[in-house]
Amino acid sequence: DAKTTQPTSMDCAEGRAANLPCNHSTISGNEYVYWYRQIHSQGPQYIIHGLKNNETNEMASLIITEDRKSSTLILPHATLRDTAVYYCIVRVSSNTGKLIFGQGTTLQVKP
Amino acid sequence: GAVVSQHPSWVICKSGTSVKIECRSLDFQATTMFWYRQFPKQSLMLMATSNEGSKATYEQGVEKDKFLINHASLTLSTLTVTSAHPEDSSFYICSAPPGTAYEQYFGPGTRLTVT
């Protein structure tokens, strides 16, 4: 599975959009981009995933560049409860299902 | 939505004893479950893949004789930490894919402290 690079930490003001970048320059054509987050001392939570088109659900939007070498997770109106570590993971959807976590981005939403 | 539970949520044991952690899929069947370990301020590290009805697959560097995994039914996987030592103190998390391959559901984690 392709390796990802994320900033170590980011701050965001409550109510504003949080834009979390992820670089995956070695991504293969059949690899998806997944986002999970982990609130302190809890198990990770699935957020969203995509292949090449932009995706949106009730939690967030995922913007993937045309060359698929990077993506951005957007939380449109961040709240204090969105403070967490956000993990960008790239993997083939049809594989065994195991997830390899990188270091992620610690997002701190401030009032 | 799909729910995965773990029991216990936290456990304290003495060095040299064994501890069993349960992972259950509450509203779906899981032929595969995954076990992760997370040390403070670090990311999740995949330990092993638990396969219903067959042997678990361990990641490189994980001692299979120390971390015994049993997946006896389609809704239950157990991780037993044998002869636990203080360095085994960690946050253990399981996950399971609910049939669809694109997402996984994680348990709330078990905090193990070995004294």
Short mmCIF file of C-alpha atoms in Angstrom, two decimals, chain B:
data_model
loop_
_atom_site.label_atom_id
_atom_site.label_comp_id
_atom_site.label_asym_id
_atom_site.label_seq_id
_atom_site.Cartn_x
_atom_site.Cartn_y
_atom_site.Cartn_z
CA GLY B 1 -24.81 1.11 12.37
CA ALA B 2 -22.36 -1.70 12.87
CA VAL B 3 -20.94 -1.93 16.36
CA VAL B 4 -17.85 -3.62 17.71
CA SER B 5 -17.42 -4.06 21.44
CA GLN B 6 -14.43 -4.98 23.58
CA HIS B 7 -14.21 -6.41 27.05
CA PRO B 8 -12.82 -5.41 29.40
CA SER B 9 -12.41 -1.69 28.75
CA TRP B 10 -9.46 -1.63 31.12
CA VAL B 11 -7.51 -4.21 33.10
CA ILE B 12 -4.66 -4.17 35.55
CA CYS B 13 -2.68 -7.35 36.06
CA LYS B 14 0.50 -8.46 37.72
CA SER B 15 3.63 -9.30 35.82
CA GLY B 16 3.72 -12.93 34.74
CA THR B 17 -0.02 -13.44 34.54
CA SER B 18 -2.13 -13.81 31.39
CA VAL B 19 -4.92 -11.52 30.28
CA LYS B 20 -7.71 -12.23 27.79
CA ILE B 21 -9.37 -9.45 25.79
CA GLU B 22 -12.59 -10.08 23.88
CA CYS B 23 -13.71 -8.41 20.67
CA ARG B 24 -17.29 -8.86 19.52
CA SER B 25 -19.17 -7.75 16.45
CA LEU B 26 -22.63 -7.03 17.81
CA ASP B 27 -24.85 -6.80 14.73
CA PHE B 28 -22.87 -8.38 11.93
CA GLN B 29 -20.72 -11.41 11.29
CA ALA B 30 -17.01 -11.02 10.76
CA THR B 31 -14.89 -13.78 9.30
CA THR B 32 -11.90 -11.50 9.79
CA MET B 33 -10.99 -9.23 12.66
CA PHE B 34 -7.86 -7.21 13.28
CA TRP B 35 -5.91 -6.50 16.44
CA TYR B 36 -3.92 -3.33 16.96
CA ARG B 37 -1.73 -2.01 19.75
CA GLN B 38 -1.17 1.64 20.53
CA PHE B 39 1.41 3.08 22.88
CA PRO B 40 0.98 6.59 24.35
CA LYS B 41 1.34 9.37 21.77
CA GLN B 42 1.93 6.85 19.02
CA SER B 43 -0.11 5.58 16.11
CA LEU B 44 -1.91 2.25 15.91
CA MET B 45 0.28 -0.70 15.06
CA LEU B 46 -1.32 -3.71 13.43
CA MET B 47 -0.50 -6.87 15.38
CA ALA B 48 -2.41 -9.61 13.65
CA THR B 49 -5.32 -10.68 11.52
CA SER B 50 -7.79 -12.98 13.20
CA ASN B 51 -9.44 -15.50 10.89
CA GLU B 52 -12.58 -17.40 11.86
CA GLY B 53 -11.91 -21.12 11.86
CA SER B 54 -8.23 -20.89 11.06
CA LYS B 55 -4.95 -19.62 12.44
CA ALA B 56 -4.29 -15.96 12.90
CA THR B 57 -1.80 -14.15 10.69
CA TYR B 58 0.75 -12.15 12.64
CA GLU B 59 2.62 -9.09 11.47
CA GLN B 60 6.37 -9.18 11.39
CA GLY B 61 7.91 -8.80 14.83
CA VAL B 62 4.81 -9.82 16.78
CA GLU B 63 5.34 -12.91 18.92
CA LYS B 64 2.54 -15.34 18.16
CA ASP B 65 3.25 -17.41 21.27
CA LYS B 66 2.89 -14.36 23.46
CA PHE B 67 -0.19 -12.89 21.83
CA LEU B 68 -2.59 -15.78 21.35
CA ILE B 69 -5.53 -15.11 19.08
CA ASN B 70 -8.63 -17.24 18.81
CA HIS B 71 -11.53 -16.55 16.45
CA ALA B 72 -13.95 -19.25 17.51
CA SER B 73 -17.13 -17.79 16.03
CA LEU B 74 -18.23 -15.26 13.45
CA THR B 75 -18.82 -12.66 16.14
CA LEU B 76 -16.00 -13.21 18.62
CA SER B 77 -12.23 -12.94 18.55
CA THR B 78 -10.05 -13.08 21.66
CA LEU B 79 -6.53 -11.85 22.27
CA THR B 80 -4.66 -13.38 25.18
CA VAL B 81 -1.50 -11.69 26.36
CA THR B 82 0.48 -14.48 28.00
CA SER B 83 3.03 -13.93 30.75
CA ALA B 84 2.43 -10.22 30.61
CA HIS B 85 5.21 -7.81 31.48
CA PRO B 86 5.17 -4.04 32.08
CA GLU B 87 6.31 -3.40 28.50
CA ASP B 88 3.06 -5.03 27.31
CA SER B 89 1.11 -2.20 28.92
CA SER B 90 -0.71 -0.56 26.06
CA PHE B 91 -4.04 0.27 24.46
CA TYR B 92 -5.33 -2.75 22.50
CA ILE B 93 -7.92 -2.15 19.80
CA CYS B 94 -9.77 -4.56 17.54
CA SER B 95 -11.59 -3.89 14.30
CA ALA B 96 -13.83 -5.75 11.89
CA PRO B 97 -15.09 -5.11 8.36
CA PRO B 98 -18.89 -5.58 8.21
CA GLY B 99 -18.97 -7.50 4.96
CA THR B 100 -18.29 -4.51 2.75
CA ALA B 101 -14.61 -4.05 2.07
CA TYR B 102 -14.38 -0.29 2.15
CA GLU B 103 -14.67 0.49 5.83
CA GLN B 104 -13.99 -1.04 9.19
CA TYR B 105 -15.55 -0.65 12.57
CA PHE B 106 -13.32 -0.36 15.57
CA GLY B 107 -13.90 -1.38 19.14
CA PRO B 108 -13.51 1.17 21.94
CA GLY B 109 -10.20 -0.31 23.00
CA THR B 110 -8.85 -2.05 26.11
CA ARG B 111 -6.30 -0.34 28.30
CA LEU B 112 -3.91 -2.93 29.75
CA THR B 113 -1.62 -2.02 32.62
CA VAL B 114 0.87 -4.60 33.83
CA THR B 115 2.38 -3.92 37.25
#
